Amino acid sequence: MQKILNYINGELVEPVSGKYLDNYNPAEGKVYSLVPDSATADVNNAVEAAQQSFEAWATMPVEKRSATLQKIADLIDRDLDKLALAESIDQGKPVKLAKAVDIPRASSNMRFFATGAIHFASEAHVTGNEAVNYTLRTPVGVAGCISPWNLPLYLFTWKIAPALAAGCTVVAKPSELTPMTAYLFSQLCMEAGLPKGVLNIVHGLGPKAGQAIIEHPGVPAISFTGGTVTGKKIAATAAPMFKKLSLELGGKNPNIVFADCSFEQAVRTSVQSSFFNQGEICLCGSRIFVERSLYDRFVTEFVKLTQELVVGDPLEEMTRVGALVSEAHMNKVLSYIELAKEEGGKIVTGGKQVKLSGHCANGYFVEPTVITGLNEQCRTNQEEIFGPIVTIMPFNTEDEVIGYANSTPYGLSATLWTENLTQAHRVAARVKSGIIWINCWLFRDLRTPFGGMKQSGVGREGGWEALRFFTEAKNVCIKL
Ligand code: TXE
């Protein structure tokens, strides 16, 4: 059985305890590798290595830092197929999606921040004719980066790339549910010649290895993506220690379809935004609101396209909906389908676990499911499900649908479909979400600030925001 190893001080090492956790292939429902069950001792070793290497990395010419990070991006490109296969086996997503989205985006993350750091300008202000104020930005120190299971290498690199580019050294913990691509990534870092201790990857459980990173006094900045419940626990530990904190949390994103939309584009993209990655993307549009005059036509076409999606072996080319990441998560998603029925919902299509044959007979598969007949206040429409489940509701007026959209504790992203530009800008300004897509979805420009409002998170990642997060700004005022 393959053993995944921690990457500490430039070496691949066993956990101090020698203990490992089972790592499942969710499409087969069986253990296929072992992941370190790391604890405080492993985190202490990682932080010490990061502290030892900090001064040299922070003071290295940014072009040299950048070149090493771009070399890692080149190696990700070279190993695209291998990394995509590993990601698909680890998380259950169709390998076609890993090849088209996850792995190329991991490479883009590395390249974007590696080059951005070279052009990262600072600020200066001439104060009257009496003084000059300039801002000195220096890397904050050892950054703690904790990433989730849904987009494993994509979100892992989204955190560590700006930290490394800004001159921080890093202690990172990927999700224990999807450790494989981070492990392969550590091997690419060694091949690229990343200096030892600059990046340290400690695998293991959140409340154990993750918590040890959050509470370590030598880690002044924490960047986290995951569930809102976990985000609250992390904030409770980090805030009293006055740590810098970036929290990318859950979402319950509205997808608002006006009657004047470009229908084919709206309905086809809405199927993607509902079921991409089995609905396990925090940006998925899980609540669809359709203007009443278009409602019947939209539901009919949306259900027809949903029923054409192939649920199957993630390694098959035709598969569009793969396995959910774990048996526990599958059961959580199935429980929400039962809840929707109790709340008066109508299962228009889907609603059941899928039992495949062959080597996926014990996998964790759920039908893409469409539910109508609910109101916006029920739990099914208020709580993040994070699976291939969407609800569709009609609306009559703009005010009504904005009220629906803003009615949850979340505010991560929203999608609007309309050909009326004035309406598009007016509604975008009123919907309380950190990211708004109009006539598109998941169209990303990495320079833009990325993050949510309300319980979807604190802080912004992406672009200069991310590089600034990993630096301390000092203002120096000199009298002329
Ligand atoms: O996330 P967790 P999970 C949502 C989605 C999902 C729910 C839980 O609703 O069902 O979150 O998912 C580490 N101290 N999203 O369980 O638990 C953990 O090991 C430090 C949305 O995967 O938040 C993992 O590495 N670390 C989200 C990471 O945190 C801790 C994407 C995320 O785990 C910890 C994923 C602790 N006390 C899930 N507890 C998005 N916004 O994209 C856990 N961890």
PDB file of N, CA and C in Angstrom, residues 38-76:
ATOM      1  N   SER A  38      -0.391  13.081  11.131  1.00  0.00           N
ATOM      2  CA  SER A  38       0.572  13.983  11.780  1.00  0.00           C
ATOM      3  C   SER A  38      -0.036  14.660  12.998  1.00  0.00           C
ATOM      4  N   ALA A  39       0.848  15.155  13.859  1.00  0.00           N
ATOM      5  CA  ALA A  39       0.396  15.834  15.086  1.00  0.00           C
ATOM      6  C   ALA A  39       1.342  16.988  15.381  1.00  0.00           C
ATOM      7  N   THR A  40       1.278  17.483  16.593  1.00  0.00           N
ATOM      8  CA  THR A  40       2.039  18.671  16.984  1.00  0.00           C
ATOM      9  C   THR A  40       3.532  18.525  16.712  1.00  0.00           C
ATOM     10  N   ALA A  41       4.084  17.368  16.985  1.00  0.00           N
ATOM     11  CA  ALA A  41       5.537  17.178  16.794  1.00  0.00           C
ATOM     12  C   ALA A  41       5.922  17.399  15.333  1.00  0.00           C
ATOM     13  N   ASP A  42       5.114  16.916  14.410  1.00  0.00           N
ATOM     14  CA  ASP A  42       5.400  17.088  12.981  1.00  0.00           C
ATOM     15  C   ASP A  42       5.277  18.573  12.605  1.00  0.00           C
ATOM     16  N   VAL A  43       4.247  19.222  13.146  1.00  0.00           N
ATOM     17  CA  VAL A  43       4.047  20.650  12.842  1.00  0.00           C
ATOM     18  C   VAL A  43       5.204  21.464  13.425  1.00  0.00           C
ATOM     19  N   ASN A  44       5.639  21.114  14.621  1.00  0.00           N
ATOM     20  CA  ASN A  44       6.776  21.844  15.213  1.00  0.00           C
ATOM     21  C   ASN A  44       8.028  21.716  14.338  1.00  0.00           C
ATOM     22  N   ASN A  45       8.264  20.533  13.821  1.00  0.00           N
ATOM     23  CA  ASN A  45       9.427  20.335  12.932  1.00  0.00           C
ATOM     24  C   ASN A  45       9.267  21.174  11.658  1.00  0.00           C
ATOM     25  N   ALA A  46       8.058  21.223  11.148  1.00  0.00           N
ATOM     26  CA  ALA A  46       7.798  21.971   9.911  1.00  0.00           C
ATOM     27  C   ALA A  46       7.976  23.470  10.137  1.00  0.00           C
ATOM     28  N   VAL A  47       7.448  23.960  11.257  1.00  0.00           N
ATOM     29  CA  VAL A  47       7.569  25.407  11.532  1.00  0.00           C
ATOM     30  C   VAL A  47       9.035  25.763  11.756  1.00  0.00           C
ATOM     31  N   GLU A  48       9.769  24.885  12.444  1.00  0.00           N
ATOM     32  CA  GLU A  48      11.199  25.175  12.683  1.00  0.00           C
ATOM     33  C   GLU A  48      11.953  25.258  11.341  1.00  0.00           C
ATOM     34  N   ALA A  49      11.641  24.339  10.438  1.00  0.00           N
ATOM     35  CA  ALA A  49      12.295  24.357   9.111  1.00  0.00           C
ATOM     36  C   ALA A  49      11.932  25.631   8.358  1.00  0.00           C
ATOM     37  N   ALA A  50      10.670  26.030   8.463  1.00  0.00           N
ATOM     38  CA  ALA A  50      10.218  27.241   7.767  1.00  0.00           C
ATOM     39  C   ALA A  50      10.883  28.483   8.356  1.00  0.00           C
ATOM     40  N   GLN A  51      11.061  28.483   9.680  1.00  0.00           N
ATOM     41  CA  GLN A  51      11.715  29.625  10.333  1.00  0.00           C
ATOM     42  C   GLN A  51      13.193  29.693   9.935  1.00  0.00           C
ATOM     43  N   GLN A  52      13.830  28.533   9.874  1.00  0.00           N
ATOM     44  CA  GLN A  52      15.260  28.493   9.524  1.00  0.00           C
ATOM     45  C   GLN A  52      15.504  29.018   8.108  1.00  0.00           C
ATOM     46  N   SER A  53      14.562  28.735   7.227  1.00  0.00           N
ATOM     47  CA  SER A  53      14.791  29.098   5.815  1.00  0.00           C
ATOM     48  C   SER A  53      14.207  30.462   5.473  1.00  0.00           C
ATOM     49  N   PHE A  54      13.533  31.091   6.409  1.00  0.00           N
ATOM     50  CA  PHE A  54      12.800  32.330   6.105  1.00  0.00           C
ATOM     51  C   PHE A  54      13.733  33.449   5.633  1.00  0.00           C
ATOM     52  N   GLU A  55      14.773  33.748   6.375  1.00  0.00           N
ATOM     53  CA  GLU A  55      15.612  34.923   6.079  1.00  0.00           C
ATOM     54  C   GLU A  55      16.178  34.846   4.654  1.00  0.00           C
ATOM     55  N   ALA A  56      16.697  33.689   4.292  1.00  0.00           N
ATOM     56  CA  ALA A  56      17.316  33.545   2.961  1.00  0.00           C
ATOM     57  C   ALA A  56      16.269  33.679   1.870  1.00  0.00           C
ATOM     58  N   TRP A  57      15.082  33.085   2.078  1.00  0.00           N
ATOM     59  CA  TRP A  57      14.022  33.143   1.057  1.00  0.00           C
ATOM     60  C   TRP A  57      13.436  34.559   0.954  1.00  0.00           C
ATOM     61  N   ALA A  58      13.229  35.203   2.096  1.00  0.00           N
ATOM     62  CA  ALA A  58      12.623  36.541   2.118  1.00  0.00           C
ATOM     63  C   ALA A  58      13.533  37.590   1.485  1.00  0.00           C
ATOM     64  N   THR A  59      14.847  37.381   1.636  1.00  0.00           N
ATOM     65  CA  THR A  59      15.778  38.400   1.108  1.00  0.00           C
ATOM     66  C   THR A  59      16.327  38.026  -0.270  1.00  0.00           C
ATOM     67  N   MET A  60      15.903  36.874  -0.770  1.00  0.00           N
ATOM     68  CA  MET A  60      16.342  36.460  -2.110  1.00  0.00           C
ATOM     69  C   MET A  60      15.784  37.444  -3.139  1.00  0.00           C
ATOM     70  N   PRO A  61      16.536  37.817  -4.160  1.00  0.00           N
ATOM     71  CA  PRO A  61      15.986  38.693  -5.207  1.00  0.00           C
ATOM     72  C   PRO A  61      14.680  38.093  -5.737  1.00  0.00           C
ATOM     73  N   VAL A  62      13.657  38.924  -5.884  1.00  0.00           N
ATOM     74  CA  VAL A  62      12.330  38.401  -6.228  1.00  0.00           C
ATOM     75  C   VAL A  62      12.357  37.659  -7.570  1.00  0.00           C
ATOM     76  N   GLU A  63      13.268  38.099  -8.471  1.00  0.00           N
ATOM     77  CA  GLU A  63      13.337  37.404  -9.774  1.00  0.00           C
ATOM     78  C   GLU A  63      13.779  35.954  -9.588  1.00  0.00           C
ATOM     79  N   LYS A  64      14.645  35.732  -8.587  1.00  0.00           N
ATOM     80  CA  LYS A  64      15.144  34.357  -8.348  1.00  0.00           C
ATOM     81  C   LYS A  64      14.051  33.504  -7.724  1.00  0.00           C
ATOM     82  N   ARG A  65      13.335  34.102  -6.797  1.00  0.00           N
ATOM     83  CA  ARG A  65      12.191  33.379  -6.179  1.00  0.00           C
ATOM     84  C   ARG A  65      11.199  33.021  -7.290  1.00  0.00           C
ATOM     85  N   SER A  66      10.947  34.032  -8.123  1.00  0.00           N
ATOM     86  CA  SER A  66       9.961  33.860  -9.191  1.00  0.00           C
ATOM     87  C   SER A  66      10.364  32.731 -10.132  1.00  0.00           C
ATOM     88  N   ALA A  67      11.645  32.672 -10.483  1.00  0.00           N
ATOM     89  CA  ALA A  67      12.110  31.651 -11.435  1.00  0.00           C
ATOM     90  C   ALA A  67      11.870  30.251 -10.886  1.00  0.00           C
ATOM     91  N   THR A  68      12.100  30.055  -9.589  1.00  0.00           N
ATOM     92  CA  THR A  68      11.883  28.722  -8.999  1.00  0.00           C
ATOM     93  C   THR A  68      10.401  28.352  -9.030  1.00  0.00           C
ATOM     94  N   LEU A  69       9.532  29.308  -8.709  1.00  0.00           N
ATOM     95  CA  LEU A  69       8.089  29.035  -8.713  1.00  0.00           C
ATOM     96  C   LEU A  69       7.589  28.777 -10.130  1.00  0.00           C
ATOM     97  N   GLN A  70       8.169  29.471 -11.122  1.00  0.00           N
ATOM     98  CA  GLN A  70       7.771  29.219 -12.512  1.00  0.00           C
ATOM     99  C   GLN A  70       8.261  27.860 -12.977  1.00  0.00           C
ATOM    100  N   LYS A  71       9.389  27.415 -12.426  1.00  0.00           N
ATOM    101  CA  LYS A  71       9.901  26.074 -12.774  1.00  0.00           C
ATOM    102  C   LYS A  71       8.924  25.022 -12.266  1.00  0.00           C
ATOM    103  N   ILE A  72       8.387  25.250 -11.082  1.00  0.00           N
ATOM    104  CA  ILE A  72       7.379  24.310 -10.521  1.00  0.00           C
ATOM    105  C   ILE A  72       6.160  24.276 -11.433  1.00  0.00           C
ATOM    106  N   ALA A  73       5.743  25.452 -11.930  1.00  0.00           N
ATOM    107  CA  ALA A  73       4.603  25.508 -12.861  1.00  0.00           C
ATOM    108  C   ALA A  73       4.915  24.700 -14.122  1.00  0.00           C
ATOM    109  N   ASP A  74       6.138  24.815 -14.619  1.00  0.00           N
ATOM    110  CA  ASP A  74       6.525  24.039 -15.817  1.00  0.00           C
ATOM    111  C   ASP A  74       6.412  22.535 -15.551  1.00  0.00           C
ATOM    112  N   LEU A  75       6.808  22.129 -14.339  1.00  0.00           N
ATOM    113  CA  LEU A  75       6.765  20.689 -14.001  1.00  0.00           C
ATOM    114  C   LEU A  75       5.317  20.213 -13.837  1.00  0.00           C
ATOM    115  N   ILE A  76       4.455  21.091 -13.344  1.00  0.00           N
ATOM    116  CA  ILE A  76       3.017  20.742 -13.268  1.00  0.00           C
ATOM    117  C   ILE A  76       2.477  20.526 -14.679  1.00  0.00           C
TER     118      ILE A  76
END
